[in-house]
């Protein structure tokens, strides 16, 4: 009996397939190792929660406006990863000509008239908490896109970055992010403690320092504030709600130097001169004991649409004008003190 090569191959095929199937073994799943990994992750979450940290991946919450990515206590200690950084993708459509875009894997050229999905790199925003600037976040606000990282660096003395709602600046947001207290007495921890989070929404986000008395002095921070809800409004509400109107130096009420109480100014008579648009001056009556305040008048609309309606009067030393030294590099005089917010 004669067999063709093709027929012989067909006869041998089942045997070859059987051998291949026989040599493929299922991956054994070690239940003990899986349980150990889960226990380790739960212990890490409990440890971070015990340090005051809160948010997605640490505490039970459905709020994912921002997520904690990693925490480092400073002093060259190991970094603890809380959540994996999320890769944000973007669909890019080229017009009549090819378009080159930058992504996580480098640059990608999109042909004319076609579309492609690119994984974004995301920017990193650095924010300093406390330190030589005093009770401030520096900068006090940032513009961040979805997927961007915000890294808080904590300097002296002991601060937090705690998420809140806009209407209640000094109260923690239920289920929101909290860095916990990151102590750095006299900046002795080097490198300083850091907490990194990833922004997951493009709507405004609000933060404050939960250290006693700090929020009431205007220690607030915002991401993506709007024209309707500004960082200045958020800070003013914090001072009004928790600080009895007392602000920091940049808002025109920084308190006495070195923590001492400033002596009350003596009651004196002052004369205030307003310079109207016509160029001549109008003198108001002297007011006994007035060293600081707001003098109002009839508003006048200028040709460019601006309005002249009030003037702040008083000496710089009495808090009538924001402290120049606290305004930072590139700032300019003329900022409105918090005491004028109600005027």
GROMACS .gro file of C-alpha atoms in nm:
model
  343
    1UNK     CA    1   0.000   0.000   0.000
    2UNK     CA    2   0.132   0.338  -0.094
    3UNK     CA    3   0.069   0.662   0.093
    4UNK     CA    4   0.121   1.008  -0.040
    5UNK     CA    5   0.321   1.265   0.155
    6UNK     CA    6   0.006   1.470   0.216
    7UNK     CA    7  -0.184   1.174   0.356
    8UNK     CA    8   0.103   1.085   0.587
    9UNK     CA    9   0.118   1.443   0.717
   10UNK     CA   10  -0.253   1.436   0.796
   11UNK     CA   11  -0.211   1.115   0.989
   12UNK     CA   12   0.069   1.251   1.200
   13UNK     CA   13  -0.094   1.591   1.271
   14UNK     CA   14  -0.318   1.471   1.560
   15UNK     CA   15  -0.018   1.318   1.734
   16UNK     CA   16   0.180   1.643   1.709
   17UNK     CA   17  -0.113   1.845   1.835
   18UNK     CA   18  -0.167   1.606   2.123
   19UNK     CA   19   0.198   1.644   2.228
   20UNK     CA   20   0.168   2.026   2.219
   21UNK     CA   21  -0.148   2.020   2.427
   22UNK     CA   22   0.008   1.778   2.669
   23UNK     CA   23   0.307   2.009   2.726
   24UNK     CA   24   0.099   2.319   2.812
   25UNK     CA   25   0.032   2.332   3.184
   26UNK     CA   26  -0.199   2.574   3.364
   27UNK     CA   27  -0.032   2.835   3.583
   28UNK     CA   28  -0.073   2.738   3.941
   29UNK     CA   29  -0.221   3.012   4.157
   30UNK     CA   30  -0.089   3.011   4.508
   31UNK     CA   31  -0.379   3.115   4.730
   32UNK     CA   32  -0.144   3.186   5.018
   33UNK     CA   33   0.060   3.436   4.813
   34UNK     CA   34  -0.255   3.612   4.691
   35UNK     CA   35  -0.382   3.641   5.047
   36UNK     CA   36  -0.045   3.768   5.162
   37UNK     CA   37  -0.043   4.042   4.896
   38UNK     CA   38  -0.394   4.151   4.994
   39UNK     CA   39  -0.299   4.155   5.361
   40UNK     CA   40   0.011   4.363   5.286
   41UNK     CA   41  -0.191   4.616   5.083
   42UNK     CA   42  -0.452   4.641   5.358
   43UNK     CA   43  -0.182   4.689   5.622
   44UNK     CA   44  -0.026   4.967   5.412
   45UNK     CA   45  -0.363   5.139   5.379
   46UNK     CA   46  -0.417   5.112   5.752
   47UNK     CA   47  -0.071   5.253   5.821
   48UNK     CA   48  -0.127   5.553   5.592
   49UNK     CA   49  -0.473   5.616   5.736
   50UNK     CA   50  -0.319   5.605   6.082
   51UNK     CA   51  -0.087   5.887   5.977
   52UNK     CA   52  -0.387   6.099   5.882
   53UNK     CA   53  -0.378   6.043   5.508
   54UNK     CA   54  -0.712   6.000   5.335
   55UNK     CA   55  -0.851   5.956   4.987
   56UNK     CA   56  -0.897   5.696   4.716
   57UNK     CA   57  -0.678   5.393   4.778
   58UNK     CA   58  -0.652   5.461   5.151
   59UNK     CA   59  -1.000   5.518   5.290
   60UNK     CA   60  -1.341   5.406   5.167
   61UNK     CA   61  -1.452   5.680   4.929
   62UNK     CA   62  -1.609   5.732   4.590
   63UNK     CA   63  -1.453   6.076   4.548
   64UNK     CA   64  -1.183   6.055   4.282
   65UNK     CA   65  -1.135   6.420   4.185
   66UNK     CA   66  -0.773   6.379   4.289
   67UNK     CA   67  -0.594   6.059   4.382
   68UNK     CA   68  -0.286   6.015   4.596
   69UNK     CA   69  -0.004   5.858   4.397
   70UNK     CA   70   0.287   5.843   4.640
   71UNK     CA   71   0.405   5.965   4.980
   72UNK     CA   72   0.759   6.024   5.103
   73UNK     CA   73   0.826   6.124   5.467
   74UNK     CA   74   1.163   6.279   5.380
   75UNK     CA   75   1.509   6.219   5.526
   76UNK     CA   76   1.588   5.991   5.230
   77UNK     CA   77   1.325   5.741   5.341
   78UNK     CA   78   1.159   5.503   5.097
   79UNK     CA   79   0.865   5.627   4.890
   80UNK     CA   80   0.532   5.455   4.945
   81UNK     CA   81   0.317   5.410   4.635
   82UNK     CA   82  -0.051   5.454   4.717
   83UNK     CA   83  -0.208   5.429   4.371
   84UNK     CA   84  -0.071   5.371   4.024
   85UNK     CA   85  -0.055   5.681   3.808
   86UNK     CA   86  -0.337   5.683   3.554
   87UNK     CA   87  -0.243   5.716   3.187
   88UNK     CA   88  -0.463   5.976   3.023
   89UNK     CA   89  -0.525   5.939   2.649
   90UNK     CA   90  -0.618   6.203   2.394
   91UNK     CA   91  -0.766   6.160   2.047
   92UNK     CA   92  -0.586   6.380   1.796
   93UNK     CA   93  -0.736   6.450   1.454
   94UNK     CA   94  -0.517   6.609   1.190
   95UNK     CA   95  -0.659   6.864   0.948
   96UNK     CA   96  -0.547   6.925   0.594
   97UNK     CA   97  -0.183   6.873   0.688
   98UNK     CA   98  -0.002   6.619   0.903
   99UNK     CA   99   0.025   6.703   1.275
  100UNK     CA  100   0.301   6.606   1.517
  101UNK     CA  101   0.203   6.565   1.882
  102UNK     CA  102   0.404   6.475   2.191
  103UNK     CA  103   0.296   6.174   2.392
  104UNK     CA  104   0.419   5.938   2.661
  105UNK     CA  105   0.611   5.730   2.406
  106UNK     CA  106   0.759   6.032   2.230
  107UNK     CA  107   0.634   6.227   1.933
  108UNK     CA  108   0.370   6.090   1.698
  109UNK     CA  109   0.290   6.217   1.349
  110UNK     CA  110  -0.076   6.206   1.255
  111UNK     CA  111  -0.137   6.190   0.881
  112UNK     CA  112  -0.356   6.453   0.721
  113UNK     CA  113  -0.726   6.378   0.763
  114UNK     CA  114  -0.673   6.089   1.005
  115UNK     CA  115  -0.706   6.042   1.381
  116UNK     CA  116  -0.504   5.859   1.643
  117UNK     CA  117  -0.508   5.811   2.020
  118UNK     CA  118  -0.204   5.940   2.207
  119UNK     CA  119  -0.113   5.868   2.569
  120UNK     CA  120  -0.035   6.203   2.730
  121UNK     CA  121   0.265   6.272   2.949
  122UNK     CA  122   0.095   6.520   3.183
  123UNK     CA  123   0.266   6.813   3.351
  124UNK     CA  124   0.401   6.819   3.706
  125UNK     CA  125   0.320   7.118   3.928
  126UNK     CA  126   0.537   7.180   4.236
  127UNK     CA  127   0.376   7.346   4.539
  128UNK     CA  128   0.566   7.446   4.854
  129UNK     CA  129   0.372   7.434   5.179
  130UNK     CA  130   0.489   7.672   5.454
  131UNK     CA  131   0.856   7.750   5.500
  132UNK     CA  132   1.006   8.098   5.465
  133UNK     CA  133   0.689   8.225   5.291
  134UNK     CA  134   0.497   8.175   5.615
  135UNK     CA  135   0.145   8.037   5.630
  136UNK     CA  136   0.109   8.004   5.255
  137UNK     CA  137   0.098   7.759   4.968
  138UNK     CA  138   0.344   7.872   4.702
  139UNK     CA  139   0.203   7.919   4.446
  140UNK     CA  140  -0.144   7.967   4.590
  141UNK     CA  141  -0.313   7.836   4.274
  142UNK     CA  142  -0.228   7.634   3.963
  143UNK     CA  143  -0.394   7.555   3.633
  144UNK     CA  144  -0.383   7.179   3.580
  145UNK     CA  145  -0.514   6.952   3.307
  146UNK     CA  146  -0.664   6.610   3.369
  147UNK     CA  147  -0.377   6.370   3.433
  148UNK     CA  148  -0.137   6.635   3.564
  149UNK     CA  149   0.056   6.571   3.884
  150UNK     CA  150   0.076   6.807   4.182
  151UNK     CA  151   0.364   6.748   4.421
  152UNK     CA  152   0.343   6.913   4.765
  153UNK     CA  153   0.674   6.978   4.942
  154UNK     CA  154   0.630   7.043   5.315
  155UNK     CA  155   0.860   7.287   5.491
  156UNK     CA  156   0.850   7.425   5.846
  157UNK     CA  157   0.675   7.369   6.067
  158UNK     CA  158   0.387   7.117   6.041
  159UNK     CA  159   0.124   7.146   5.770
  160UNK     CA  160  -0.131   6.954   5.565
  161UNK     CA  161  -0.286   6.977   5.220
  162UNK     CA  162  -0.649   6.892   5.291
  163UNK     CA  163  -0.927   6.900   5.032
  164UNK     CA  164  -1.239   7.104   5.110
  165UNK     CA  165  -1.546   7.246   4.942
  166UNK     CA  166  -1.546   7.604   4.812
  167UNK     CA  167  -1.818   7.721   5.053
  168UNK     CA  168  -1.649   7.571   5.360
  169UNK     CA  169  -1.275   7.638   5.311
  170UNK     CA  170  -1.157   7.512   5.649
  171UNK     CA  171  -1.360   7.191   5.674
  172UNK     CA  172  -1.244   6.863   5.517
  173UNK     CA  173  -1.441   6.740   5.218
  174UNK     CA  174  -1.619   6.414   5.291
  175UNK     CA  175  -1.421   6.144   5.111
  176UNK     CA  176  -1.168   6.398   4.985
  177UNK     CA  177  -0.790   6.387   4.972
  178UNK     CA  178  -0.581   6.462   5.279
  179UNK     CA  179  -0.202   6.455   5.301
  180UNK     CA  180  -0.208   6.423   5.679
  181UNK     CA  181   0.028   6.629   5.893
  182UNK     CA  182   0.378   6.640   5.744
  183UNK     CA  183   0.603   6.769   6.020
  184UNK     CA  184   0.929   6.942   5.931
  185UNK     CA  185   1.042   7.132   6.244
  186UNK     CA  186   1.272   7.420   6.150
  187UNK     CA  187   1.330   7.249   5.814
  188UNK     CA  188   1.544   6.985   5.982
  189UNK     CA  189   1.409   6.705   5.760
  190UNK     CA  190   1.616   6.698   5.444
  191UNK     CA  191   1.499   6.615   5.183
  192UNK     CA  192   1.163   6.743   5.308
  193UNK     CA  193   0.842   6.536   5.314
  194UNK     CA  194   0.650   6.519   4.987
  195UNK     CA  195   0.305   6.402   4.880
  196UNK     CA  196   0.210   6.359   4.513
  197UNK     CA  197  -0.141   6.349   4.374
  198UNK     CA  198  -0.291   6.326   4.025
  199UNK     CA  199  -0.568   6.557   3.906
  200UNK     CA  200  -0.859   6.362   3.756
  201UNK     CA  201  -1.106   6.644   3.676
  202UNK     CA  202  -1.088   6.983   3.509
  203UNK     CA  203  -1.323   7.150   3.759
  204UNK     CA  204  -1.202   7.369   4.051
  205UNK     CA  205  -1.043   7.194   4.348
  206UNK     CA  206  -0.991   7.354   4.689
  207UNK     CA  207  -0.739   7.284   4.966
  208UNK     CA  208  -0.629   7.426   5.301
  209UNK     CA  209  -0.390   7.359   5.587
  210UNK     CA  210  -0.565   7.181   5.873
  211UNK     CA  211  -0.313   7.292   6.137
  212UNK     CA  212  -0.497   7.483   6.410
  213UNK     CA  213  -0.538   7.849   6.316
  214UNK     CA  214  -0.363   7.828   5.979
  215UNK     CA  215  -0.668   7.817   5.753
  216UNK     CA  216  -0.820   8.111   5.941
  217UNK     CA  217  -0.510   8.310   5.848
  218UNK     CA  218  -0.561   8.242   5.479
  219UNK     CA  219  -0.347   7.932   5.425
  220UNK     CA  220  -0.542   7.800   5.127
  221UNK     CA  221  -0.471   7.661   4.781
  222UNK     CA  222  -0.674   7.602   4.467
  223UNK     CA  223  -0.652   7.416   4.139
  224UNK     CA  224  -0.831   7.557   3.836
  225UNK     CA  225  -1.020   7.841   4.008
  226UNK     CA  226  -1.264   8.029   3.785
  227UNK     CA  227  -1.371   8.390   3.741
  228UNK     CA  228  -1.684   8.313   3.943
  229UNK     CA  229  -1.497   8.124   4.215
  230UNK     CA  230  -1.149   8.268   4.259
  231UNK     CA  231  -0.865   8.180   4.493
  232UNK     CA  232  -0.899   8.527   4.650
  233UNK     CA  233  -1.267   8.461   4.729
  234UNK     CA  234  -1.186   8.120   4.872
  235UNK     CA  235  -0.913   8.266   5.094
  236UNK     CA  236  -1.136   8.554   5.207
  237UNK     CA  237  -1.409   8.308   5.314
  238UNK     CA  238  -1.153   8.104   5.508
  239UNK     CA  239  -1.045   8.414   5.700
  240UNK     CA  240  -1.402   8.526   5.755
  241UNK     CA  241  -1.523   8.185   5.878
  242UNK     CA  242  -1.232   8.072   6.092
  243UNK     CA  243  -1.005   8.368   6.149
  244UNK     CA  244  -1.231   8.647   6.275
  245UNK     CA  245  -1.112   8.858   5.983
  246UNK     CA  246  -0.740   8.818   6.058
  247UNK     CA  247  -0.531   8.746   5.751
  248UNK     CA  248  -0.171   8.699   5.656
  249UNK     CA  249   0.074   8.973   5.562
  250UNK     CA  250  -0.009   8.950   5.194
  251UNK     CA  251  -0.377   9.027   5.264
  252UNK     CA  252  -0.294   9.335   5.469
  253UNK     CA  253  -0.320   9.186   5.819
  254UNK     CA  254  -0.022   8.977   5.907
  255UNK     CA  255  -0.020   9.033   6.283
  256UNK     CA  256   0.266   9.154   6.496
  257UNK     CA  257   0.621   9.052   6.415
  258UNK     CA  258   0.770   8.756   6.605
  259UNK     CA  259   0.428   8.672   6.751
  260UNK     CA  260   0.416   8.978   6.975
  261UNK     CA  261   0.110   9.196   7.000
  262UNK     CA  262   0.142   9.533   6.832
  263UNK     CA  263   0.063   9.837   7.039
  264UNK     CA  264  -0.268  10.003   6.960
  265UNK     CA  265  -0.224  10.327   6.761
  266UNK     CA  266  -0.290  10.648   6.941
  267UNK     CA  267  -0.610  10.832   6.863
  268UNK     CA  268  -0.522  11.108   6.623
  269UNK     CA  269  -0.703  11.328   6.379
  270UNK     CA  270  -0.637  11.268   6.011
  271UNK     CA  271  -0.728  11.452   5.697
  272UNK     CA  272  -0.792  11.263   5.376
  273UNK     CA  273  -0.764  11.423   5.034
  274UNK     CA  274  -0.936  11.278   4.730
  275UNK     CA  275  -0.819  11.378   4.386
  276UNK     CA  276  -1.118  11.389   4.149
  277UNK     CA  277  -1.088  11.348   3.775
  278UNK     CA  278  -1.088  11.724   3.722
  279UNK     CA  279  -0.750  11.754   3.890
  280UNK     CA  280  -0.845  11.963   4.195
  281UNK     CA  281  -0.846  11.813   4.541
  282UNK     CA  282  -1.139  11.781   4.778
  283UNK     CA  283  -1.062  11.761   5.148
  284UNK     CA  284  -1.287  11.563   5.381
  285UNK     CA  285  -1.347  11.647   5.743
  286UNK     CA  286  -1.089  11.525   5.994
  287UNK     CA  287  -1.199  11.217   6.186
  288UNK     CA  288  -1.063  11.166   6.535
  289UNK     CA  289  -0.891  10.830   6.588
  290UNK     CA  290  -0.904  10.733   6.221
  291UNK     CA  291  -0.578  10.580   6.104
  292UNK     CA  292  -0.712  10.331   5.855
  293UNK     CA  293  -1.031  10.282   5.658
  294UNK     CA  294  -1.216  10.320   5.332
  295UNK     CA  295  -1.342  10.651   5.201
  296UNK     CA  296  -1.619  10.610   4.951
  297UNK     CA  297  -1.745  10.857   4.694
  298UNK     CA  298  -1.958  10.872   4.384
  299UNK     CA  299  -1.827  10.637   4.119
  300UNK     CA  300  -1.709  10.783   3.790
  301UNK     CA  301  -1.684  10.576   3.476
  302UNK     CA  302  -1.377  10.650   3.267
  303UNK     CA  303  -1.353  10.638   2.890
  304UNK     CA  304  -1.202  10.288   2.899
  305UNK     CA  305  -1.491  10.155   3.108
  306UNK     CA  306  -1.305  10.144   3.442
  307UNK     CA  307  -1.459  10.297   3.754
  308UNK     CA  308  -1.310  10.518   4.027
  309UNK     CA  309  -1.512  10.461   4.341
  310UNK     CA  310  -1.302  10.417   4.658
  311UNK     CA  311  -0.963  10.492   4.807
  312UNK     CA  312  -0.781  10.315   5.088
  313UNK     CA  313  -0.636  10.559   5.343
  314UNK     CA  314  -0.390  10.501   5.625
  315UNK     CA  315  -0.025  10.446   5.693
  316UNK     CA  316   0.152  10.137   5.566
  317UNK     CA  317   0.255  10.049   5.917
  318UNK     CA  318  -0.101  10.004   6.038
  319UNK     CA  319  -0.195   9.730   5.793
  320UNK     CA  320  -0.376   9.958   5.549
  321UNK     CA  321  -0.163   9.829   5.264
  322UNK     CA  322  -0.040   9.476   5.197
  323UNK     CA  323   0.314   9.427   5.319
  324UNK     CA  324   0.548   9.479   5.025
  325UNK     CA  325   0.801   9.231   5.162
  326UNK     CA  326   0.538   8.955   5.160
  327UNK     CA  327   0.423   9.006   4.803
  328UNK     CA  328   0.702   8.805   4.643
  329UNK     CA  329   0.918   8.851   4.336
  330UNK     CA  330   0.740   9.017   4.046
  331UNK     CA  331   0.452   9.150   4.258
  332UNK     CA  332   0.347   9.513   4.252
  333UNK     CA  333   0.187   9.755   4.495
  334UNK     CA  334  -0.181   9.826   4.493
  335UNK     CA  335  -0.330   9.490   4.590
  336UNK     CA  336  -0.662   9.520   4.771
  337UNK     CA  337  -0.631   9.437   5.144
  338UNK     CA  338  -0.879   9.187   5.288
  339UNK     CA  339  -1.020   9.460   5.512
  340UNK     CA  340  -1.170   9.620   5.202
  341UNK     CA  341  -1.350   9.305   5.090
  342UNK     CA  342  -1.681   9.419   5.234
  343UNK     CA  343  -1.654   9.773   5.095
   0.00000   0.00000   0.00000
